[in-house]
Each structure stands twice: as C-alpha cells, then as structure tokens.
Tab-separated table of C-alpha atoms and ligand atoms in Angstrom:
chain	number	residue	atom	x	y	z
A	1	MET	CA	9.472	12.335	-42.856
A	2	ALA	CA	9.322	12.298	-39.112
A	3	LEU	CA	6.703	11.229	-36.633
A	4	ILE	CA	6.335	13.885	-33.984
A	5	VAL	CA	4.207	13.958	-30.852
A	6	GLN	CA	3.384	17.518	-29.823
A	7	LYS	CA	1.930	18.289	-26.443
A	8	PHE	CA	0.294	21.633	-25.702
A	9	GLY	CA	-0.316	22.619	-22.087
A	10	GLY	CA	-3.242	24.421	-20.514
A	11	THR	CA	-2.067	27.985	-21.157
A	12	SER	CA	-1.359	27.112	-24.807
A	13	VAL	CA	-4.994	26.101	-25.285
A	14	GLY	CA	-6.396	28.528	-22.709
A	15	THR	CA	-8.547	30.537	-25.141
A	16	VAL	CA	-10.273	29.975	-28.481
A	17	GLU	CA	-7.755	32.290	-30.080
A	18	ARG	CA	-4.849	30.269	-28.751
A	19	ILE	CA	-6.364	27.026	-29.941
A	20	GLU	CA	-6.565	28.598	-33.398
A	21	GLN	CA	-2.890	29.529	-33.117
A	22	VAL	CA	-1.973	25.983	-32.103
A	23	ALA	CA	-3.899	24.725	-35.134
A	24	GLU	CA	-1.862	27.061	-37.364
A	25	LYS	CA	1.345	25.686	-35.920
A	26	VAL	CA	0.271	22.061	-36.325
A	27	LYS	CA	-0.793	22.835	-39.874
A	28	ARG	CA	2.680	24.173	-40.706
A	29	PHE	CA	4.335	20.991	-39.407
A	30	ARG	CA	1.862	18.857	-41.290
A	31	GLU	CA	2.504	20.731	-44.507
A	32	ALA	CA	6.232	20.213	-44.043
A	33	GLY	CA	5.449	16.517	-44.348
A	34	ASP	CA	5.632	15.243	-40.789
A	35	ASP	CA	3.153	12.861	-39.212
A	36	ILE	CA	1.694	14.575	-36.183
A	37	VAL	CA	0.017	13.333	-33.030
A	38	VAL	CA	-1.094	16.168	-30.764
A	39	VAL	CA	-1.768	15.782	-27.049
A	40	VAL	CA	-3.575	18.595	-25.280
A	41	SER	CA	-4.337	19.582	-21.721
A	42	ALA	CA	-7.552	21.154	-20.542
A	43	MET	CA	-7.919	24.926	-20.942
A	44	SER	CA	-5.933	26.594	-18.165
A	45	GLY	CA	-7.864	26.738	-14.917
A	46	GLU	CA	-10.400	24.170	-16.076
A	47	THR	CA	-9.072	21.206	-14.102
A	48	ASN	CA	-9.021	23.339	-10.952
A	49	ARG	CA	-12.563	24.482	-11.663
A	50	LEU	CA	-13.768	20.904	-12.018
A	51	ILE	CA	-12.027	19.766	-8.837
A	52	ASP	CA	-13.605	22.698	-7.044
A	53	LEU	CA	-17.053	21.731	-8.320
A	54	ALA	CA	-16.509	18.191	-7.064
A	55	LYS	CA	-15.509	19.465	-3.639
A	56	GLN	CA	-18.696	21.491	-3.383
A	57	ILE	CA	-20.584	18.201	-3.572
A	58	MET	CA	-18.163	16.142	-1.530
A	59	PRO	CA	-15.238	17.711	0.355
A	60	GLN	CA	-13.240	14.500	-0.148
A	61	PRO	CA	-14.422	13.647	-3.650
A	62	ASN	CA	-15.095	10.038	-4.519
A	63	PRO	CA	-11.970	9.140	-6.532
A	64	ARG	CA	-13.692	7.292	-9.384
A	65	GLU	CA	-16.301	10.001	-9.891
A	66	LEU	CA	-13.686	12.728	-9.659
A	67	ASP	CA	-11.915	11.180	-12.656
A	68	VAL	CA	-15.191	11.052	-14.555
A	69	MET	CA	-15.436	14.800	-13.976
A	70	VAL	CA	-11.883	16.062	-14.411
A	71	SER	CA	-11.221	14.046	-17.569
A	72	THR	CA	-13.823	16.189	-19.354
A	73	GLY	CA	-11.514	19.217	-19.491
A	74	GLU	CA	-9.298	17.521	-22.051
A	75	GLN	CA	-12.272	16.125	-23.945
A	76	VAL	CA	-13.343	19.688	-24.700
A	77	THR	CA	-9.959	20.838	-25.997
A	78	ILE	CA	-9.366	17.822	-28.280
A	79	GLY	CA	-12.685	18.490	-30.016
A	80	MET	CA	-11.933	22.192	-30.347
A	81	LEU	CA	-8.460	21.644	-31.758
A	82	ALA	CA	-9.614	18.949	-34.189
A	83	MET	CA	-12.294	21.337	-35.457
A	84	ALA	CA	-9.798	24.184	-35.778
A	85	LEU	CA	-7.659	21.876	-37.935
A	86	ILE	CA	-10.540	20.582	-40.051
A	87	LYS	CA	-11.659	24.150	-40.642
A	88	ARG	CA	-8.188	24.837	-42.074
A	89	GLY	CA	-8.402	21.925	-44.454
A	90	VAL	CA	-6.184	19.686	-42.323
A	91	PRO	CA	-7.817	16.268	-41.856
A	92	ALA	CA	-7.889	15.577	-38.115
A	93	VAL	CA	-9.601	13.310	-35.633
A	94	SER	CA	-9.741	13.459	-31.841
A	95	TYR	CA	-9.762	10.647	-29.294
A	96	THR	CA	-10.143	10.466	-25.546
A	97	GLY	CA	-7.651	8.293	-23.685
A	98	GLY	CA	-10.204	5.500	-23.496
A	99	GLN	CA	-10.928	5.647	-27.223
A	100	VAL	CA	-7.252	5.199	-28.108
A	101	ARG	CA	-7.126	2.651	-25.418
A	102	ILE	CA	-4.530	4.010	-23.139
A	103	LEU	CA	-4.839	1.233	-20.604
A	104	THR	CA	-3.994	2.150	-17.013
A	105	ASP	CA	-4.202	0.536	-13.606
A	106	SER	CA	-7.217	1.408	-11.452
A	107	ALA	CA	-5.537	3.908	-9.129
A	108	PHE	CA	-8.032	6.726	-9.684
A	109	ASN	CA	-6.542	10.252	-9.667
A	110	LYS	CA	-2.993	8.896	-9.983
A	111	ALA	CA	-3.211	6.020	-12.440
A	112	ARG	CA	-0.202	4.571	-14.214
A	113	ILE	CA	-0.172	3.688	-17.891
A	114	LEU	CA	0.124	-0.060	-18.534
A	115	SER	CA	-0.084	-0.177	-22.317
A	116	ILE	CA	-1.181	1.809	-25.337
A	117	ASP	CA	-2.953	0.357	-28.356
A	118	ASP	CA	-1.406	2.169	-31.323
A	119	GLN	CA	-3.610	0.558	-34.009
A	120	ARG	CA	-6.169	3.279	-34.402
A	121	ILE	CA	-3.610	6.077	-34.414
A	122	ARG	CA	-1.401	4.293	-36.957
A	123	THR	CA	-4.317	3.838	-39.322
A	124	ASP	CA	-5.268	7.522	-39.075
A	125	LEU	CA	-1.701	8.648	-39.659
A	126	LYS	CA	-1.412	6.397	-42.673
A	127	GLU	CA	-4.555	7.969	-44.063
A	128	GLY	CA	-3.115	11.417	-43.612
A	129	ARG	CA	-4.942	12.592	-40.518
A	130	VAL	CA	-3.542	14.541	-37.606
A	131	VAL	CA	-4.518	12.658	-34.456
A	132	VAL	CA	-5.483	14.737	-31.421
A	133	VAL	CA	-5.411	12.839	-28.122
A	134	ALA	CA	-6.690	13.924	-24.718
A	135	GLY	CA	-3.858	14.150	-22.205
A	136	PHE	CA	-4.010	13.153	-18.555
A	137	GLN	CA	-6.400	10.207	-18.932
A	138	GLY	CA	-6.867	6.563	-19.700
A	139	VAL	CA	-9.142	3.690	-18.975
A	140	ASP	CA	-8.692	0.649	-16.718
A	141	ASP	CA	-9.409	-2.944	-17.705
A	142	GLN	CA	-12.971	-2.556	-16.395
A	143	GLY	CA	-13.596	0.423	-18.659
A	144	ASN	CA	-13.477	2.980	-15.851
A	145	ILE	CA	-12.096	6.404	-16.743
A	146	THR	CA	-8.849	7.151	-14.924
A	147	THR	CA	-6.565	10.190	-14.721
A	148	LEU	CA	-2.803	10.323	-14.341
A	149	GLY	CA	-2.279	12.994	-11.674
A	150	ARG	CA	-1.807	16.734	-12.041
A	151	GLY	CA	0.360	17.652	-14.998
A	152	GLY	CA	-0.307	14.190	-16.413
A	153	SER	CA	-0.649	15.332	-20.023
A	154	ASP	CA	3.140	15.471	-20.257
A	155	THR	CA	3.190	11.788	-19.409
A	156	THR	CA	0.520	11.041	-22.020
A	157	GLY	CA	2.657	12.793	-24.619
A	158	VAL	CA	5.803	10.892	-23.739
A	159	ALA	CA	4.007	7.559	-23.423
A	160	LEU	CA	2.437	7.992	-26.854
A	161	ALA	CA	5.810	8.966	-28.317
A	162	ALA	CA	7.334	5.824	-26.793
A	163	ALA	CA	4.528	3.573	-28.028
A	164	LEU	CA	4.681	5.030	-31.551
A	165	LYS	CA	8.494	5.173	-31.543
A	166	ALA	CA	8.201	8.830	-32.486
A	167	ASP	CA	11.274	10.748	-33.545
A	168	GLU	CA	10.664	13.423	-30.936
A	169	CYS	CA	8.198	14.423	-28.261
A	170	GLN	CA	7.778	18.188	-28.222
A	171	ILE	CA	6.357	19.759	-25.104
A	172	TYR	CA	4.982	23.218	-25.910
A	173	THR	CA	4.539	25.439	-22.924
A	174	ASP	CA	4.779	29.037	-21.720
A	175	VAL	CA	8.566	29.070	-21.357
A	176	ASP	CA	11.015	28.743	-24.225
A	177	GLY	CA	13.089	25.974	-22.668
A	178	VAL	CA	14.813	24.715	-19.557
A	179	TYR	CA	16.964	27.329	-17.894
A	180	THR	CA	20.165	27.117	-15.852
A	181	THR	CA	18.014	28.338	-12.977
A	182	ASP	CA	14.795	30.263	-12.390
A	183	PRO	CA	15.115	33.524	-14.389
A	184	ARG	CA	12.980	35.269	-11.770
A	185	VAL	CA	15.850	34.804	-9.335
A	186	VAL	CA	18.738	35.173	-11.764
A	187	PRO	CA	17.755	37.474	-14.642
A	188	HIS	CA	20.773	36.407	-16.694
A	189	ALA	CA	19.956	32.707	-16.430
A	190	ARG	CA	20.513	30.955	-19.746
A	191	ARG	CA	18.362	28.599	-21.777
A	192	LEU	CA	20.077	25.226	-22.069
A	193	GLU	CA	20.472	23.783	-25.563
A	194	LYS	CA	20.605	20.303	-24.149
A	195	ILE	CA	20.259	18.529	-20.850
A	196	THR	CA	20.286	14.833	-19.955
A	197	PHE	CA	17.276	12.936	-18.617
A	198	GLU	CA	19.150	12.385	-15.373
A	199	GLU	CA	19.870	16.077	-14.908
A	200	MET	CA	16.340	17.043	-15.828
A	201	LEU	CA	14.988	14.609	-13.247
A	202	GLU	CA	17.122	16.215	-10.567
A	203	MET	CA	16.139	19.702	-11.686
A	204	ALA	CA	12.461	18.749	-11.793
A	205	SER	CA	12.403	16.965	-8.466
A	206	LEU	CA	14.244	19.890	-6.912
A	207	GLY	CA	11.574	22.303	-7.914
A	208	SER	CA	11.992	23.322	-11.537
A	209	LYS	CA	8.415	22.774	-12.554
A	210	VAL	CA	8.625	22.699	-16.339
A	211	LEU	CA	7.685	19.043	-16.763
A	212	GLN	CA	5.863	16.438	-14.757
A	213	ILE	CA	8.599	14.301	-13.185
A	214	ARG	CA	6.989	11.069	-14.277
A	215	SER	CA	7.114	12.127	-17.902
A	216	VAL	CA	10.878	12.613	-17.669
A	217	GLU	CA	11.328	9.203	-16.026
A	218	PHE	CA	9.265	7.687	-18.786
A	219	ALA	CA	11.204	9.454	-21.520
A	220	GLY	CA	14.503	8.295	-20.008
A	221	LYS	CA	13.330	4.716	-19.665
A	222	TYR	CA	12.242	4.483	-23.295
A	223	ASN	CA	14.843	6.902	-24.619
A	224	VAL	CA	12.317	9.292	-26.154
A	225	PRO	CA	14.016	12.566	-27.122
A	226	LEU	CA	12.039	15.320	-25.404
A	227	ARG	CA	12.061	18.948	-26.426
A	228	VAL	CA	10.645	21.800	-24.370
A	229	LEU	CA	9.565	24.757	-26.501
A	230	HIS	CA	7.529	27.945	-26.300
A	231	SER	CA	4.089	27.532	-27.852
A	232	PHE	CA	4.003	30.867	-29.618
A	233	LYS	CA	7.609	31.996	-29.975
A	234	GLU	CA	10.016	30.520	-32.477
A	235	GLY	CA	13.197	28.932	-31.158
A	236	PRO	CA	14.942	25.588	-30.707
A	237	GLY	CA	13.923	25.142	-27.060
A	238	THR	CA	15.811	22.634	-24.917
A	239	LEU	CA	16.453	19.058	-25.951
A	240	ILE	CA	16.416	16.422	-23.212
A	241	THR	CA	18.265	13.245	-24.190
A	242	LEU	CA	20.512	10.464	-22.992
A	243	ASP	CA	23.923	11.354	-21.652
A	244	ASP	CA	26.021	11.611	-24.758
A	245	GLU	CA	29.565	10.896	-23.587
A	246	GLU	CA	30.905	11.743	-27.015
A	247	SER	CA	30.140	15.423	-26.627
A	248	MET	CA	33.259	16.658	-24.881
A	249	GLU	CA	32.366	20.196	-24.054
A	250	GLN	CA	30.220	19.226	-21.133
A	251	PRO	CA	29.774	21.960	-18.577
A	252	ILE	CA	30.538	20.767	-15.071
A	253	ILE	CA	27.251	22.102	-13.778
A	254	SER	CA	24.153	22.374	-15.939
A	255	GLY	CA	21.891	24.131	-13.516
A	256	ILE	CA	21.061	25.356	-10.047
A	257	ALA	CA	17.830	24.061	-8.563
A	258	PHE	CA	16.215	25.168	-5.346
A	259	ASN	CA	13.098	24.862	-3.285
A	260	ARG	CA	11.430	26.195	-0.203
A	261	ASP	CA	9.273	23.138	0.257
A	262	GLU	CA	11.133	21.519	3.113
A	263	ALA	CA	11.418	21.894	6.859
A	264	LYS	CA	14.110	20.668	9.193
A	265	LEU	CA	13.694	18.661	12.397
A	266	THR	CA	16.304	17.928	15.019
A	267	ILE	CA	16.406	15.624	17.980
A	268	ARG	CA	19.251	16.244	20.409
A	269	GLY	CA	20.948	14.094	23.007
A	270	VAL	CA	19.787	10.661	21.916
A	271	PRO	CA	21.804	7.644	23.076
A	272	ASP	CA	24.292	6.655	20.370
A	273	THR	CA	23.455	2.964	20.171
A	274	PRO	CA	22.565	0.606	17.346
A	275	GLY	CA	19.021	1.191	16.184
A	276	VAL	CA	18.692	4.922	16.954
A	277	ALA	CA	18.095	5.923	13.364
A	278	PHE	CA	15.390	3.318	13.109
A	279	LYS	CA	13.814	4.396	16.405
A	280	ILE	CA	13.686	7.997	15.236
A	281	LEU	CA	12.662	7.552	11.610
A	282	GLY	CA	10.513	4.419	12.001
A	283	PRO	CA	7.602	6.342	13.567
A	284	ILE	CA	8.000	9.107	10.965
A	285	SER	CA	7.630	6.681	8.088
A	286	ALA	CA	4.819	4.883	9.912
A	287	ALA	CA	3.034	8.244	9.872
A	288	ASN	CA	3.459	8.223	6.079
A	289	ILE	CA	5.874	11.137	6.120
A	290	GLU	CA	8.660	11.103	3.589
A	291	VAL	CA	12.127	12.068	4.712
A	292	ASP	CA	14.608	13.719	2.370
A	293	MET	CA	17.994	14.672	3.842
A	294	ILE	CA	19.364	12.997	6.956
A	295	VAL	CA	22.363	13.924	9.085
A	296	GLN	CA	23.571	12.183	12.219
A	297	ASN	CA	26.398	13.700	14.226
A	298	VAL	CA	29.321	11.846	15.736
A	299	SER	CA	28.972	11.520	19.473
A	300	ASN	CA	31.439	12.441	22.160
A	301	ASP	CA	29.495	11.653	25.305
A	302	ASN	CA	27.651	8.602	23.942
A	303	THR	CA	24.790	10.765	22.818
A	304	THR	CA	24.238	12.200	19.394
A	305	ASP	CA	22.123	14.707	17.476
A	306	PHE	CA	20.042	13.710	14.520
A	307	THR	CA	18.598	16.063	11.904
A	308	PHE	CA	16.388	15.389	8.894
A	309	THR	CA	14.125	17.242	6.497
A	310	VAL	CA	10.516	16.616	5.469
A	311	HIS	CA	8.064	18.418	3.217
A	312	ARG	CA	6.794	21.593	4.876
A	313	ASN	CA	3.227	20.316	4.709
A	314	ASP	CA	4.270	17.429	6.950
A	315	TYR	CA	6.204	19.583	9.397
A	316	GLN	CA	3.714	19.818	12.258
A	317	ASN	CA	2.893	16.140	12.064
A	318	ALA	CA	6.530	15.163	11.987
A	319	LEU	CA	7.321	17.397	14.960
A	320	ASP	CA	4.506	15.863	17.016
A	321	VAL	CA	5.779	12.372	16.232
A	322	LEU	CA	9.368	13.365	16.987
A	323	LYS	CA	8.414	14.863	20.358
A	324	GLN	CA	6.832	11.578	21.370
A	325	THR	CA	9.978	9.738	20.273
A	326	ALA	CA	12.109	12.183	22.250
A	327	ASP	CA	10.057	11.481	25.402
A	328	ALA	CA	10.258	7.731	24.872
A	329	MET	CA	14.030	7.853	24.360
A	330	SER	CA	14.685	10.423	27.082
A	331	ALA	CA	16.333	12.630	24.490
A	332	ARG	CA	17.251	16.179	25.446
A	333	GLU	CA	14.912	17.925	23.005
A	334	ALA	CA	13.079	17.812	19.706
A	335	SER	CA	12.881	20.997	17.695
A	336	GLY	CA	12.376	22.201	14.167
A	337	ASP	CA	12.741	25.006	11.679
A	338	THR	CA	10.596	25.771	8.641
A	339	LYS	CA	12.598	28.770	7.460
A	340	ILE	CA	15.072	26.772	5.436
A	341	ALA	CA	15.708	26.329	1.753
A	342	LYS	CA	17.513	23.716	-0.264
A	343	VAL	CA	19.867	24.706	-3.051
A	344	SER	CA	21.466	22.187	-5.386
A	345	ILE	CA	23.990	22.209	-8.169
A	346	VAL	CA	23.220	19.599	-10.819
A	347	GLY	CA	25.401	18.298	-13.617
A	348	VAL	CA	26.614	15.056	-15.156
A	349	GLY	CA	29.942	16.813	-15.756
A	350	MET	CA	30.543	16.499	-12.008
A	351	ARG	CA	31.411	12.829	-12.454
A	352	SER	CA	34.639	13.665	-14.199
A	353	HIS	CA	35.628	16.697	-12.155
A	354	ALA	CA	36.988	16.741	-8.620
A	355	GLY	CA	36.471	19.622	-6.256
A	356	VAL	CA	33.015	20.588	-7.411
A	357	ALA	CA	31.545	20.506	-3.904
A	358	SER	CA	34.342	22.588	-2.428
A	359	ARG	CA	33.882	25.168	-5.163
A	360	MET	CA	30.242	25.337	-4.127
A	361	PHE	CA	31.119	25.731	-0.441
A	362	GLU	CA	33.682	28.405	-1.252
A	363	ALA	CA	31.124	30.443	-3.187
A	364	LEU	CA	28.688	30.246	-0.263
A	365	ALA	CA	31.406	31.075	2.265
A	366	LYS	CA	32.298	34.219	0.326
A	367	GLU	CA	28.741	35.407	0.868
A	368	SER	CA	28.894	34.358	4.550
A	369	ILE	CA	26.061	31.906	4.034
A	370	ASN	CA	26.019	29.188	6.652
A	371	ILE	CA	25.465	25.632	5.438
A	372	GLN	CA	23.253	23.613	7.763
A	373	MET	CA	23.144	20.281	5.949
A	374	ILE	CA	24.826	18.735	2.916
A	375	SER	CA	23.995	15.781	0.738
A	376	THR	CA	25.609	14.541	-2.432
A	377	SER	CA	24.979	12.137	-5.263
A	378	GLU	CA	26.892	11.389	-8.451
A	379	ILE	CA	25.433	14.336	-10.301
A	380	LYS	CA	24.255	16.662	-7.535
A	381	VAL	CA	25.320	18.479	-4.384
A	382	SER	CA	22.572	19.893	-2.193
A	383	VAL	CA	22.805	22.178	0.800
A	384	VAL	CA	20.242	23.399	3.279
A	385	ILE	CA	20.581	27.054	4.227
A	386	GLU	CA	18.533	29.714	5.972
A	387	GLU	CA	15.657	30.654	3.672
A	388	LYS	CA	16.429	34.361	3.658
A	389	TYR	CA	19.741	33.695	1.879
A	390	LEU	CA	18.222	31.572	-0.858
A	391	GLU	CA	18.331	34.107	-3.676
A	392	LEU	CA	21.799	35.301	-2.767
A	393	ALA	CA	23.045	31.704	-2.738
A	394	VAL	CA	21.532	30.869	-6.113
A	395	ARG	CA	23.040	33.972	-7.697
A	396	ALA	CA	26.455	33.353	-6.194
A	397	LEU	CA	26.490	29.759	-7.414
A	398	HIS	CA	25.240	30.711	-10.849
A	399	THR	CA	28.216	33.020	-11.182
A	400	ALA	CA	30.733	30.693	-9.545
A	401	PHE	CA	29.920	27.919	-11.992
A	402	GLU	CA	30.062	30.267	-14.965
A	403	LEU	CA	26.436	29.880	-15.916
A	404	ASP	CA	25.669	33.576	-16.334
A	405	ALA	CA	24.721	34.576	-19.853
A	406	PRO	CA	27.244	36.872	-21.460
A	407	ALA	CA	26.220	40.503	-21.127
A	408	ARG	CA	24.465	41.772	-24.221
A	409	VAL	CA	26.364	44.486	-26.005
A	410	SER	CA	24.514	46.805	-28.267
A	411	GLU	CA	26.092	48.962	-30.929
B	1	LIG	N1	-5.287	19.209	-16.970
B	1	LIG	C1	-4.487	18.435	-16.078
B	1	LIG	C2	-3.936	19.299	-14.954
B	1	LIG	O1	-4.157	20.453	-14.896
B	1	LIG	C3	-3.383	17.718	-16.755
B	1	LIG	C4	-2.365	18.604	-17.441
B	1	LIG	O2	-2.621	19.752	-17.729
B	1	LIG	O3	-1.261	18.129	-17.685
B	1	LIG	O4	-3.280	18.771	-14.088
B	2	MG	MG1	1.424	21.116	-17.330
C-alpha cells in the first residue's frame, strides 16, 4: 500500500464536470488500496479573476488582503472535490492550508513554507479518509493567510509529499508528461519516461512551464519522486527523480529548452581596466535588474566590449541605466536588442561526453544561424540567437541530438 499525493491543476478542476472526473480517478486509486492526499488549485481563471477584482479596488493591492482574497479560489475547489468524493461513498475531508497548518513566513504573495504539521492528515488517513488540501496557501505564525506565488499549488503538493514521506507526488495537468521540447515547435517531440531533478530545473527555468520551479527544487532537496501526468488520459507520464548513475543508457541530451524572454545590451569601447565589470553591472543590480548571460571581449586597444542579457520586461530600464554608465565612463556607445532568443540543450549525459557543444554549434552552422552569445554549465549549453531563427534552431538541434520520435508506420 502506497501513500500518494496527487495534485490537480486549475484546468483539471475547471468545471463541475471535471471535478466529478477527478473524484472518479481518486476513487479508483483509493479502491486499489492506496492512501491518498489530494491537492487542488483554484478553478482555471479564478485566481486571475480575484486578482483583477482586487486591482479594481486598489491598483497596487495591499499584499496581506490580496492573500485573503486569492486564497479563496482553492477553498472552493477543496470543498467541491470532497463533496464529489463523499457523494461516491469515498470518505473525504478538506482542509485549507491554515487548517492543516502549513506554516509559512510572512512574505505575502510569495511566502515560503517553513513547516507542515502532519498530525491531522495522518489521523484522517489512518481512519480511511481521502484528505483534500488547498494548494497555494498557508498561514504565518501570527495566523495571517499567506499564498505561495503563482503556480504555488505544485509546491504545496511536493511539500506535503515530503512531509508525509509519500511514495510519489503525482502532478496531474493538461499535458501527458515532460517533452524533449515544446511539441508546438517540434511536432515529433517525444515524451520523456524519466528526467532528473537537475535537468527538469534547467528545462523549467529555461521556459518549459510544466511545473513551478520551486516545486522541483523542493522535490530535489527532499528526494520526492515527482510524476507529471495527464489528468484525463491514461499513461505513465514522466517521472522526475534523482540522477540514477546505474542506468547506463543515458541519452546525452534530454531536451531542448528555449525562451524569448530576454533582451541583450551592449556597451562598446569601455576602458579595459580592473573594475569595469563592476562599474557596468553594479548600477544594473542596484536598479534591481537581474542579469543572465554575460560576455566580455578581449581588448586590443585597451578598450573592450561588454554584452549581457536581462529579462525583456527590464530592457528599457537597463538601457537607461547603461546609457548613464556609458556617459560616465566615456564609452563609445550603449545599445541593445530585444529580438533575441535563447536556446539551450540540457542533459546530465553531457558530463560524460566530450564534444557536445561543438555538435550543437555544427548543427546551427549548417542552418547558417549566427550565434551571438554562449554560456555553458555542467549539464547545459545555451546560445543566444536572432529571434526569427528560434524555431529553425530548435528543430535542427532536436534532430542533431537524435531526439525526434521515430516516424509512425501504419499497416
Ligand atoms: N491558483 C494559483 C494560481 O493560479 C495556484 C496554482 O494554481 O498553482 O497561481
Ligand atoms: Mg499550475
């Protein structure tokens, strides 16, 4: 008998009918003998609706009161699902985050979980009840309602699985697993059977939005096996676990991630002296702008060029700051480009294989795609290219690293 935490996202509980379907699914697991804790999101669109209501009162909503409002979305769905289970003869009970006592810090709208009291849940499970818990929320030590940030129900699911030492945390969503890349860009992308926490973190942070990043960090830290599955289609989904060095047949690359969220800034002709990087990036970080990739050129005339990327939302701000720096340093010019995209190959198999980066560059060269910036880590190589070549690049890399699904033959 296993203890399983199942999390259902907003689209999976988006209508009464779907909640009934979720109840059917939970019932089947329960009847197979497993202990089940279910975490649910608000009905799809509900959190946005509540935030919008708040903004009609106060354009910059008071953070504490916003949490009082947005936490109600999940309170509705836990009650509905518990009723749908009870109606089917499955004993069930629902709890808000505060009722469980998911204790968080007091950072309203982006709170972090500090501890979870598992007493109440354990007692219910022992007495044969399915426990339905509201995702996305907790309570601070003063009893204030807090929420965990958008997509936070994933984190609730994983945190509960960690606290209960569950056998698996299943994340049910509207895709049937984690893919080698976005199937909208590469139609023959493949569902991965397995991926490591580390790889999933890279994929997620690079724009594959299946799971909240924090939930993956959490799962890795506490070694909670995570499985992403489709809510209403049968299938094994994708298992996210620790790197299992025993399994030999590791592909070199597990997936291709990409995003269009960044913009590039360049400052040219700055004196190549100690402290330049600090002089350029200090004011950027003082303006609370996060920098991702950084490249500094070698100099030949004692001046150098310096290029970095920021989130596109920060582009105009960053450019204004950089122009001031350029004036102060008598640099030649400060300029920028928002029409870029970042493409990355991700895989733990890279550690044991040489020449992975050059294979990537070769594939891009064959398509005459110019690489503007490069960065590498142990399990990832990222390049910045012109945005208009993004899809071509992803497809070329998907093929070059043999990720394409075999063509289906029909008889
Ligand atoms: N309902 C919250 C949101 O939309 C939390 C979640 O769905 O994970 O962000
Ligand atoms: Mg979600």
